[in-house]
Amino acid sequence: GTLHPNWWRIAESGVWVFLSYAVLIETWRQTVIAWGARLGWGAATRIWFISNLGKYIPGKVWQIGAMGALAQEAGVSGVAAVGSSLVVNLVNLLAACLVVMLAGSRQLAGPAFTLGIITFFFAVAAAPWLLPPLARVVQRISGREIPEPRIPPLAIVLAIVGCALAWNLYGIAFRELAVALFGAPAGLTSAYTAVFTLSYLMGYLAIFAPGGIGVRESVLTTLLVSTGLASGAGAVTLVVVSRLWLTLLEASPGLILLALRHSRSSHHSTFTNGPQTG
C-alpha cells in the first residue's frame, strides 16, 4: 500500500537520534577529562561531528585520526586525544555487544549467536588491558618512541555506560521511525534496538565499506523479516528511509561546521596575509 508518513513522528525520531549524539559527545568529553585534559562542550561537539564525516571514507581509521588531530588542535595532549577516541570507539563496540545480548536475547537467541557475541565481547573488553603491552611490542619492532596508552579505569566505566545508553536511544529512534511509516509498532522497543544495533555492528566490522553501507542494510533487512518486525517490502522501505534519515542527521551538522571552519580559516588568512595599509 501507499505510505502515509507521520512527519511529526519522523521529527520525534530525529530528536531521539540527537539525544544519542549528545550522550556520545559527552561520553567522549568525559573520557578526555578522565585523562586529565580539558575540553569544552562546544569544542567537543564540533570535533565529534566533523570527525564523524571520516566514517564515510573506507578504512574506519579516518574518523579516529580526525578526532585525535582536531582534539590536539583544541589543546588536548596527543596521548589523551588519540587514546580517548580509541577507547570510545572500542567501548562503543563493547556496549553494542552488551545491548544486543540483553535486548535481543529473545528475538535472536541461538547457540551460535550467543557464542559469537560472548567471544567478541571478551575480545573487546580485554583490548584496553592489551594496548600497553602491544604498544611496547610495536615500539621494540619499529624502534620508534610510542607513548604507552595507560587507560584510566574511570574512562572505561563512563564510556560503557554512555555508549550503552546511546545505543538504546538509537533503538527508540528506529522504532519511532517504523511507527511513523507504518502506524502501530510490530514489536517491543528492545527488539528494534537489538536488530538496529546488531546491523550497525556488522556494518562497522566491514572495514572497507564506508559507513557500513550495503552490509548494514542487508543485515538489517534480514533481521527485520526474521524477527517479524517488518514484511519484505516494508523492511526494505524502513531500512532505506532509516539510512537516508540518519545520514542527513549525522552528516549535515558535520558539513556545516566544516564549512564554517574553512570560512573562518580563509577569513583569518586573508586578514593576516592581506594588504596592509597605513
Coordinates of N, CA and C in Angstrom, one line a residue, residues 15-249:
V15 N 14.8 13.7 17.1 CA 15.1 14.2 18.4 C 15.8 13.1 19.2
W16 N 15.3 11.9 19.2 CA 16.0 10.8 19.9 C 17.4 10.5 19.4
V17 N 17.6 10.7 18.0 CA 18.9 10.5 17.5 C 19.9 11.6 18.0
F18 N 19.4 12.8 18.0 CA 20.2 13.9 18.5 C 20.5 13.7 20.0
L19 N 19.6 13.2 20.8 CA 19.9 12.9 22.2 C 21.0 11.8 22.3
S20 N 21.0 10.8 21.4 CA 22.0 9.8 21.4 C 23.4 10.5 21.1
Y21 N 23.4 11.4 20.1 CA 24.6 12.1 19.8 C 25.1 12.9 21.0
A22 N 24.2 13.6 21.7 CA 24.6 14.4 22.9 C 25.3 13.5 23.9
V23 N 24.7 12.3 24.1 CA 25.2 11.3 25.1 C 26.6 10.9 24.6
L24 N 26.8 10.6 23.3 CA 28.1 10.1 22.8 C 29.2 11.2 22.9
I25 N 28.8 12.5 22.6 CA 29.7 13.6 22.7 C 30.2 13.8 24.1
E26 N 29.2 13.8 25.1 CA 29.6 14.0 26.5 C 30.4 12.8 27.0
T27 N 30.1 11.6 26.5 CA 30.9 10.4 26.9 C 32.3 10.5 26.5
W28 N 32.5 11.0 25.3 CA 33.9 11.2 24.8 C 34.6 12.3 25.6
R29 N 33.8 13.4 25.8 CA 34.4 14.5 26.5 C 34.8 14.1 27.9
Q30 N 34.0 13.3 28.6 CA 34.4 12.9 29.9 C 35.6 11.9 29.9
T31 N 35.7 11.1 28.8 CA 36.9 10.2 28.7 C 38.1 11.1 28.5
V32 N 38.1 12.2 27.8 CA 39.2 13.1 27.6 C 39.6 13.7 29.0
I33 N 38.5 14.1 29.7 CA 38.7 14.7 31.1 C 39.3 13.7 32.0
A34 N 38.9 12.4 31.9 CA 39.5 11.3 32.8 C 41.0 11.2 32.6
W35 N 41.5 11.6 31.4 CA 42.9 11.6 31.1 C 43.7 12.8 31.7
G36 N 42.9 13.7 32.3 CA 43.5 14.9 32.9 C 43.6 16.0 31.9
A37 N 42.9 15.9 30.8 CA 42.8 17.1 29.8 C 41.6 17.9 30.0
R38 N 41.5 19.0 29.3 CA 40.3 19.9 29.4 C 39.7 20.0 28.0
L39 N 38.4 19.9 27.9 CA 37.7 20.1 26.6 C 36.3 20.6 26.8
G40 N 36.0 21.7 26.3 CA 34.6 22.3 26.5 C 33.6 21.6 25.6
W41 N 32.3 21.8 26.0 CA 31.2 21.1 25.3 C 31.1 21.5 23.8
G42 N 31.3 22.8 23.6 CA 31.2 23.4 22.2 C 32.3 22.8 21.3
A43 N 33.5 22.8 21.8 CA 34.7 22.3 21.0 C 34.5 20.8 20.8
A44 N 34.0 20.0 21.8 CA 33.8 18.6 21.7 C 32.7 18.3 20.7
T45 N 31.7 19.1 20.6 CA 30.6 18.9 19.7 C 31.1 19.1 18.2
R46 N 31.8 20.2 18.1 CA 32.4 20.5 16.7 C 33.3 19.4 16.3
I47 N 34.2 18.9 17.1 CA 35.2 17.9 16.8 C 34.5 16.6 16.5
W48 N 33.5 16.2 17.3 CA 32.7 15.0 17.1 C 32.0 14.9 15.8
F49 N 31.3 16.0 15.4 CA 30.5 16.0 14.2 C 31.5 16.0 12.9
I50 N 32.5 16.8 13.0 CA 33.4 16.9 11.9 C 34.2 15.6 11.7
S51 N 34.7 15.0 12.8 CA 35.5 13.7 12.6 C 34.6 12.6 12.2
N52 N 33.3 12.7 12.5 CA 32.3 11.6 12.1 C 32.2 11.5 10.6
L53 N 32.5 12.6 9.9 CA 32.5 12.5 8.4 C 33.5 11.5 7.9
G54 N 34.5 11.2 8.7 CA 35.6 10.3 8.3 C 35.1 8.8 8.2
K55 N 33.9 8.5 8.8 CA 33.4 7.2 8.7 C 32.8 6.9 7.3
Y56 N 32.6 7.9 6.5 CA 32.2 7.7 5.1 C 33.3 7.5 4.1
I57 N 34.5 7.4 4.6 CA 35.7 7.1 3.8 C 36.1 5.7 4.2
P58 N 36.4 4.8 3.2 CA 36.7 3.4 3.5 C 37.9 3.3 4.4
G59 N 37.9 2.3 5.4 CA 39.1 2.1 6.2 C 38.9 2.3 7.7
K60 N 37.9 3.0 8.1 CA 37.5 3.2 9.5 C 38.5 4.0 10.4
V61 N 39.7 4.1 9.9 CA 40.7 4.8 10.8 C 40.6 6.3 10.7
W62 N 40.0 6.8 9.6 CA 40.0 8.3 9.4 C 39.2 9.0 10.5
Q63 N 38.1 8.4 10.9 CA 37.3 9.0 12.0 C 38.1 9.2 13.2
I64 N 38.8 8.1 13.7 CA 39.7 8.2 14.9 C 40.8 9.2 14.7
G65 N 41.5 9.1 13.5 CA 42.6 10.0 13.2 C 42.1 11.5 13.3
A66 N 41.0 11.8 12.6 CA 40.5 13.1 12.6 C 40.1 13.6 14.0
M67 N 39.5 12.8 14.8 CA 39.1 13.1 16.2 C 40.4 13.5 17.0
G68 N 41.4 12.6 16.9 CA 42.6 12.9 17.6 C 43.3 14.2 17.2
A69 N 43.4 14.4 15.8 CA 44.1 15.6 15.3 C 43.3 16.9 15.7
L70 N 42.0 16.9 15.6 CA 41.2 18.1 15.9 C 41.2 18.3 17.4
A71 N 41.3 17.3 18.3 CA 41.4 17.5 19.7 C 42.7 18.1 20.1
Q72 N 43.8 17.6 19.4 CA 45.1 18.2 19.7 C 45.1 19.7 19.3
E73 N 44.5 20.0 18.2 CA 44.3 21.4 17.8 C 43.6 22.2 18.8
A74 N 42.7 21.6 19.5 CA 41.9 22.3 20.6 C 42.7 22.4 21.9
G75 N 43.9 21.9 21.9 CA 44.7 22.0 23.1 C 44.8 20.7 24.0
V76 N 44.2 19.6 23.5 CA 44.3 18.4 24.3 C 45.6 17.7 23.9
S77 N 46.2 17.0 24.9 CA 47.5 16.4 24.6 C 47.3 15.2 23.7
G78 N 48.4 14.9 22.9 CA 48.3 13.8 21.9 C 47.8 12.5 22.5
V79 N 48.4 12.1 23.6 CA 48.0 10.8 24.2 C 46.5 10.8 24.6
A80 N 46.0 11.9 25.2 CA 44.6 12.0 25.6 C 43.7 12.0 24.4
A81 N 44.1 12.8 23.4 CA 43.3 12.9 22.2 C 43.1 11.6 21.4
V82 N 44.2 11.0 21.1 CA 44.2 9.7 20.4 C 43.6 8.6 21.2
G83 N 44.1 8.5 22.5 CA 43.7 7.5 23.4 C 42.2 7.5 23.7
S84 N 41.6 8.7 23.9 CA 40.2 8.8 24.2 C 39.3 8.4 23.0
S85 N 39.8 8.8 21.8 CA 39.0 8.4 20.6 C 39.1 6.9 20.4
L86 N 40.2 6.3 20.6 CA 40.4 4.9 20.5 C 39.5 4.1 21.5
V87 N 39.5 4.6 22.8 CA 38.7 4.0 23.8 C 37.3 4.0 23.5
V88 N 36.8 5.2 23.2 CA 35.3 5.4 22.9 C 34.9 4.5 21.7
N89 N 35.7 4.5 20.7 CA 35.4 3.6 19.5 C 35.3 2.1 19.9
L90 N 36.3 1.7 20.7 CA 36.4 0.3 21.2 C 35.3 0.0 22.1
V91 N 35.0 0.9 23.1 CA 33.9 0.6 24.0 C 32.6 0.7 23.4
N92 N 32.4 1.5 22.3 CA 31.2 1.6 21.6 C 30.8 0.2 21.0
L93 N 31.8 -0.5 20.6 CA 31.6 -1.9 20.1 C 31.2 -2.8 21.2
L94 N 31.9 -2.7 22.3 CA 31.7 -3.5 23.5 C 30.2 -3.3 24.0
A95 N 29.8 -2.0 24.1 CA 28.5 -1.6 24.5 C 27.4 -2.1 23.6
A96 N 27.7 -2.1 22.3 CA 26.8 -2.6 21.2 C 26.6 -4.1 21.5
C97 N 27.6 -4.9 21.7 CA 27.5 -6.3 22.0 C 26.6 -6.5 23.2
L98 N 26.9 -5.7 24.3 CA 26.1 -5.8 25.5 C 24.6 -5.6 25.3
V99 N 24.3 -4.5 24.5 CA 22.9 -4.2 24.2 C 22.3 -5.2 23.4
V100 N 23.0 -5.8 22.4 CA 22.4 -6.8 21.5 C 22.1 -8.1 22.4
M101 N 23.1 -8.4 23.3 CA 22.9 -9.6 24.1 C 21.7 -9.5 25.0
L102 N 21.5 -8.3 25.6 CA 20.4 -8.1 26.5 C 19.1 -7.8 25.8
A103 N 19.1 -6.9 24.8 CA 17.9 -6.6 24.1 C 17.4 -7.7 23.2
G104 N 18.3 -8.4 22.6 CA 18.0 -9.4 21.6 C 17.9 -10.8 22.0
S105 N 18.0 -11.0 23.4 CA 18.1 -12.4 23.9 C 16.9 -13.2 23.4
R106 N 15.7 -12.6 23.3 CA 14.5 -13.4 22.9 C 14.4 -13.5 21.3
Q107 N 14.6 -12.4 20.6 CA 14.5 -12.4 19.2 C 15.6 -13.2 18.4
L108 N 16.8 -13.1 18.9 CA 18.0 -13.6 18.1 C 18.6 -14.8 18.8
A109 N 18.0 -15.3 19.8 CA 18.6 -16.4 20.6 C 19.0 -17.6 19.7
G110 N 20.1 -18.2 20.0 CA 20.6 -19.4 19.3 C 22.0 -19.6 19.8
P111 N 22.5 -20.8 19.9 CA 23.9 -21.1 20.4 C 25.0 -20.4 19.7
A112 N 24.9 -20.4 18.3 CA 26.0 -19.7 17.5 C 26.0 -18.2 17.8
F113 N 24.8 -17.6 17.8 CA 24.7 -16.2 18.0 C 25.3 -15.8 19.4
T114 N 24.9 -16.6 20.4 CA 25.3 -16.3 21.8 C 26.8 -16.4 21.9
L115 N 27.4 -17.5 21.4 CA 28.8 -17.8 21.4 C 29.6 -16.7 20.7
G116 N 29.1 -16.3 19.5 CA 29.8 -15.3 18.8 C 29.9 -13.9 19.5
I117 N 28.7 -13.5 20.1 CA 28.6 -12.3 20.8 C 29.5 -12.3 22.0
I118 N 29.5 -13.4 22.8 CA 30.3 -13.5 24.0 C 31.8 -13.4 23.7
T119 N 32.2 -14.2 22.7 CA 33.6 -14.2 22.2 C 34.1 -12.8 21.9
F120 N 33.2 -12.1 21.1 CA 33.6 -10.7 20.6 C 33.6 -9.8 21.8
F121 N 32.6 -10.0 22.7 CA 32.5 -9.1 23.9 C 33.8 -9.2 24.8
F122 N 34.3 -10.4 25.0 CA 35.5 -10.6 25.8 C 36.8 -10.1 25.1
A123 N 36.8 -10.2 23.7 CA 37.9 -9.7 22.9 C 38.0 -8.2 23.0
V124 N 36.9 -7.5 22.9 CA 36.9 -6.1 23.0 C 37.1 -5.6 24.5
A125 N 36.6 -6.4 25.4 CA 36.7 -6.0 26.8 C 38.2 -6.1 27.3
A126 N 38.9 -7.1 26.7 CA 40.3 -7.3 27.0 C 41.3 -6.3 26.4
A127 N 40.8 -5.6 25.3 CA 41.6 -4.8 24.5 C 42.3 -3.6 25.3
P128 N 41.6 -2.9 26.1 CA 42.3 -1.8 26.9 C 43.5 -2.3 27.7
W129 N 43.4 -3.5 28.2 CA 44.5 -4.0 29.0 C 45.6 -4.6 28.1
L130 N 45.3 -4.9 26.9 CA 46.2 -5.4 25.9 C 47.0 -4.3 25.2
L131 N 46.4 -3.0 25.2 CA 47.1 -1.9 24.5 C 48.5 -1.6 25.0
P132 N 48.7 -1.4 26.3 CA 50.1 -1.0 26.8 C 51.1 -2.0 26.3
P133 N 51.0 -3.4 26.6 CA 52.0 -4.3 26.1 C 52.1 -4.3 24.6
L134 N 51.0 -4.1 23.9 CA 51.0 -4.1 22.4 C 51.9 -2.9 21.9
A135 N 51.7 -1.7 22.6 CA 52.5 -0.5 22.3 C 54.0 -0.8 22.5
R136 N 54.3 -1.5 23.5 CA 55.7 -1.8 23.8 C 56.3 -2.7 22.7
V137 N 55.5 -3.7 22.2 CA 56.0 -4.6 21.2 C 56.2 -3.8 19.9
V138 N 55.3 -2.9 19.5 CA 55.4 -2.1 18.3 C 56.6 -1.2 18.4
Q139 N 56.8 -0.6 19.6 CA 58.0 0.2 19.9 C 59.3 -0.5 19.6
R140 N 59.3 -1.8 20.1 CA 60.6 -2.6 20.0 C 60.8 -2.9 18.5
I141 N 59.8 -3.3 17.8 CA 59.9 -3.7 16.4 C 60.3 -2.4 15.5
S142 N 59.5 -1.3 15.7 CA 59.7 -0.2 14.9 C 60.9 0.7 15.3
G143 N 61.3 0.6 16.6 CA 62.4 1.4 17.1 C 61.9 2.9 17.3
R144 N 60.6 3.1 17.2 CA 60.1 4.5 17.4 C 59.5 4.6 18.8
E145 N 59.6 5.9 19.3 CA 59.1 6.2 20.7 C 57.5 6.2 20.6
I146 N 56.8 5.3 21.2 CA 55.4 5.3 21.2 C 54.9 5.5 22.6
P147 N 54.1 6.6 22.9 CA 53.6 6.8 24.2 C 52.7 5.6 24.7
E148 N 52.9 5.1 25.8 CA 52.2 3.9 26.3 C 50.8 4.3 26.7
P149 N 49.7 3.7 26.1 CA 48.4 4.2 26.3 C 47.8 3.6 27.6
R150 N 48.1 4.3 28.8 CA 47.5 3.8 30.0 C 46.1 4.4 30.1
I151 N 45.1 3.5 30.2 CA 43.7 3.9 30.2 C 43.2 4.0 31.6
P152 N 42.7 5.2 32.0 CA 42.1 5.2 33.4 C 40.8 4.4 33.4
P153 N 40.7 3.5 34.5 CA 39.5 2.7 34.6 C 38.2 3.5 34.6
L154 N 38.2 4.7 35.2 CA 37.0 5.5 35.2 C 36.6 5.8 33.7
A155 N 37.6 6.1 32.9 CA 37.3 6.4 31.5 C 36.5 5.2 30.8
I156 N 36.9 4.0 31.1 CA 36.2 2.8 30.5 C 34.8 2.7 31.1
V157 N 34.6 2.9 32.4 CA 33.3 2.7 33.0 C 32.4 3.8 32.4
L158 N 32.8 5.1 32.4 CA 32.0 6.2 31.8 C 31.6 5.9 30.4
A159 N 32.6 5.4 29.6 CA 32.4 5.1 28.2 C 31.4 4.0 28.0
I160 N 31.4 2.9 28.8 CA 30.5 1.8 28.6 C 29.1 2.3 28.9
V161 N 28.9 3.0 30.0 CA 27.6 3.5 30.4 C 27.0 4.4 29.3
G162 N 27.8 5.4 28.9 CA 27.4 6.3 27.9 C 27.0 5.7 26.6
C163 N 27.9 4.8 26.1 CA 27.7 4.2 24.8 C 26.4 3.2 24.8
A164 N 26.3 2.5 25.9 CA 25.1 1.6 26.1 C 23.8 2.4 26.0
L165 N 23.8 3.6 26.7 CA 22.6 4.5 26.8 C 22.4 5.0 25.3
A166 N 23.4 5.4 24.6 CA 23.3 5.9 23.3 C 22.7 4.9 22.3
W167 N 23.1 3.6 22.4 CA 22.5 2.5 21.6 C 21.0 2.4 21.8
N168 N 20.6 2.5 23.1 CA 19.2 2.3 23.4 C 18.4 3.5 22.9
L169 N 19.0 4.7 22.9 CA 18.3 5.9 22.3 C 18.2 5.7 20.8
Y170 N 19.2 5.1 20.1 CA 19.1 4.8 18.7 C 18.0 3.9 18.4
G171 N 17.8 2.9 19.3 CA 16.8 1.9 19.2 C 15.4 2.5 19.3
I172 N 15.2 3.4 20.2 CA 13.9 4.1 20.4 C 13.6 4.9 19.1
A173 N 14.7 5.6 18.6 CA 14.5 6.4 17.4 C 14.1 5.5 16.2
F174 N 14.7 4.3 16.1 CA 14.4 3.4 15.0 C 13.0 2.9 15.1
R175 N 12.5 2.6 16.3 CA 11.1 2.2 16.5 C 10.2 3.3 16.1
E176 N 10.5 4.6 16.6 CA 9.6 5.7 16.2 C 9.5 5.9 14.7
L177 N 10.6 5.7 14.0 CA 10.6 5.8 12.6 C 9.7 4.8 11.9
A178 N 9.8 3.5 12.5 CA 8.9 2.4 12.0 C 7.4 2.8 12.2
V179 N 7.1 3.3 13.4 CA 5.7 3.7 13.7 C 5.3 4.9 12.8
A180 N 6.2 5.8 12.5 CA 5.9 7.0 11.6 C 5.6 6.5 10.2
L181 N 6.2 5.4 9.8 CA 5.9 4.9 8.4 C 4.8 4.0 8.3
F182 N 4.6 3.1 9.3 CA 3.6 2.0 9.2 C 2.5 2.0 10.2
G183 N 2.5 3.0 11.1 CA 1.4 3.0 12.1 C 1.9 2.3 13.4
A184 N 1.2 1.3 13.8 CA 1.5 0.6 15.1 C 2.8 -0.2 15.0
P185 N 3.6 -0.2 16.1 CA 4.8 -1.0 16.1 C 4.6 -2.5 16.0
A186 N 5.5 -3.2 15.4 CA 5.3 -4.7 15.3 C 6.0 -5.5 16.4
G187 N 6.6 -4.8 17.3 CA 7.3 -5.5 18.4 C 7.7 -4.5 19.5
L188 N 8.4 -5.0 20.5 CA 8.9 -4.2 21.6 C 10.1 -3.3 21.2
T189 N 10.3 -2.3 21.9 CA 11.4 -1.4 21.7 C 12.7 -2.2 21.7
S190 N 12.8 -3.1 22.6 CA 14.1 -3.9 22.8 C 14.4 -4.7 21.5
A191 N 13.3 -5.1 20.8 CA 13.5 -5.9 19.5 C 14.1 -5.0 18.4
Y192 N 13.5 -3.8 18.3 CA 14.0 -2.8 17.4 C 15.5 -2.4 17.7
T193 N 15.8 -2.2 19.0 CA 17.1 -1.8 19.5 C 18.1 -2.9 19.1
A194 N 17.7 -4.2 19.3 CA 18.6 -5.3 19.1 C 19.0 -5.4 17.6
V195 N 18.0 -5.4 16.7 CA 18.2 -5.6 15.3 C 19.0 -4.4 14.7
F196 N 18.7 -3.2 15.2 CA 19.4 -2.0 14.7 C 20.8 -2.0 15.1
T197 N 21.1 -2.3 16.4 CA 22.5 -2.3 16.9 C 23.3 -3.4 16.3
L198 N 22.7 -4.6 16.1 CA 23.5 -5.7 15.5 C 23.9 -5.4 14.1
S199 N 22.9 -4.8 13.3 CA 23.2 -4.4 11.9 C 24.3 -3.4 11.8
Y200 N 24.3 -2.4 12.8 CA 25.3 -1.3 12.8 C 26.7 -1.9 13.1
L201 N 26.7 -2.9 14.0 CA 27.9 -3.6 14.4 C 28.5 -4.3 13.2
M202 N 27.7 -5.0 12.5 CA 28.1 -5.7 11.3 C 28.7 -4.8 10.3
G203 N 28.0 -3.6 10.1 CA 28.4 -2.6 9.1 C 29.8 -2.0 9.5
Y204 N 30.0 -1.9 10.9 CA 31.2 -1.3 11.4 C 32.4 -2.2 11.1
L205 N 32.1 -3.5 11.3 CA 33.2 -4.5 11.2 C 33.5 -4.7 9.7
A206 N 32.7 -4.3 8.8 CA 33.0 -4.4 7.3 C 34.0 -3.2 7.0
I207 N 35.3 -3.4 7.3 CA 36.3 -2.4 7.3 C 36.3 -1.5 6.0
F208 N 36.1 -2.1 4.8 CA 36.2 -1.3 3.6 C 34.9 -0.7 3.1
A209 N 33.8 -0.9 3.9 CA 32.5 -0.3 3.5 C 32.3 1.0 4.1
P210 N 32.4 2.1 3.4 CA 32.2 3.5 4.0 C 30.9 3.6 4.7
G211 N 30.9 3.9 6.1 CA 29.7 4.0 6.9 C 28.9 2.7 6.9
G212 N 29.6 1.5 6.6 CA 29.0 0.2 6.7 C 27.9 0.0 5.6
I213 N 28.0 0.9 4.6 CA 26.9 0.9 3.5 C 26.9 -0.5 2.8
G214 N 25.7 -1.0 2.6 CA 25.4 -2.2 1.9 C 25.3 -3.4 2.9
V215 N 26.4 -3.5 3.8 CA 26.4 -4.6 4.8 C 25.3 -4.3 5.8
R216 N 25.3 -3.1 6.4 CA 24.3 -2.8 7.4 C 22.9 -3.0 6.9
E217 N 22.6 -2.5 5.7 CA 21.3 -2.6 5.1 C 20.8 -4.0 4.9
S218 N 21.8 -4.8 4.4 CA 21.5 -6.2 4.1 C 21.2 -7.0 5.4
V219 N 22.0 -6.8 6.4 CA 21.8 -7.5 7.7 C 20.5 -7.0 8.4
L220 N 20.2 -5.7 8.3 CA 19.0 -5.1 9.0 C 17.8 -5.6 8.3
T221 N 17.7 -5.7 7.0 CA 16.6 -6.2 6.2 C 16.3 -7.6 6.6
T222 N 17.3 -8.5 6.6 CA 17.2 -9.9 7.0 C 16.6 -10.0 8.4
L223 N 17.2 -9.2 9.4 CA 16.8 -9.3 10.8 C 15.4 -8.9 11.0
L224 N 15.0 -7.8 10.3 CA 13.6 -7.3 10.5 C 12.6 -8.3 10.0
V225 N 12.9 -9.0 8.9 CA 12.0 -10.0 8.4 C 12.0 -11.3 9.3
S226 N 13.2 -11.7 9.7 CA 13.3 -12.9 10.5 C 12.7 -12.8 11.9
T227 N 12.7 -11.6 12.5 CA 12.1 -11.3 13.8 C 10.6 -10.9 13.7
G228 N 10.1 -10.8 12.5 CA 8.7 -10.4 12.3 C 8.4 -8.9 12.6
L229 N 9.4 -8.1 12.6 CA 9.2 -6.7 12.8 C 8.8 -5.9 11.5
A230 N 9.0 -6.5 10.4 CA 8.5 -6.0 9.1 C 8.4 -7.0 8.0
S231 N 7.6 -6.8 7.0 CA 7.5 -7.7 5.9 C 8.6 -7.4 4.9
G232 N 8.8 -8.2 3.9 CA 9.9 -8.0 2.9 C 9.9 -6.6 2.4
A233 N 8.8 -6.1 1.8 CA 8.8 -4.7 1.1 C 8.9 -3.7 2.2
G234 N 8.2 -3.9 3.3 CA 8.2 -2.9 4.5 C 9.6 -2.8 5.1
A235 N 10.3 -3.9 5.2 CA 11.6 -4.0 5.7 C 12.6 -3.1 4.9
V236 N 12.5 -3.3 3.5 CA 13.4 -2.6 2.6 C 13.1 -1.1 2.7
T237 N 11.8 -0.7 2.8 CA 11.4 0.7 2.9 C 12.0 1.3 4.2
L238 N 11.8 0.6 5.3 CA 12.2 1.1 6.6 C 13.8 1.3 6.6
V239 N 14.5 0.3 6.0 CA 15.9 0.3 6.0 C 16.5 1.5 5.2
V240 N 15.9 1.7 4.0 CA 16.3 2.8 3.1 C 16.1 4.1 3.7
V241 N 14.8 4.3 4.3 CA 14.5 5.6 4.9 C 15.3 5.8 6.1
S242 N 15.6 4.8 6.9 CA 16.4 4.9 8.1 C 17.9 5.4 7.7
R243 N 18.4 4.7 6.7 CA 19.8 5.1 6.3 C 19.8 6.6 5.8
L244 N 18.9 7.0 5.0 CA 18.9 8.3 4.4 C 18.7 9.4 5.6
W245 N 17.7 9.1 6.5 CA 17.4 9.9 7.6 C 18.6 10.1 8.5
L246 N 19.3 9.0 8.9 CA 20.4 9.0 9.8 C 21.6 9.7 9.1
T247 N 21.8 9.5 7.8 CA 22.9 10.1 7.1 C 22.7 11.7 7.1
L248 N 21.5 12.1 6.9 CA 21.1 13.5 6.9 C 21.4 14.1 8.2
L249 N 20.9 13.4 9.3 CA 21.1 14.0 10.7 C 22.5 14.0 11.1

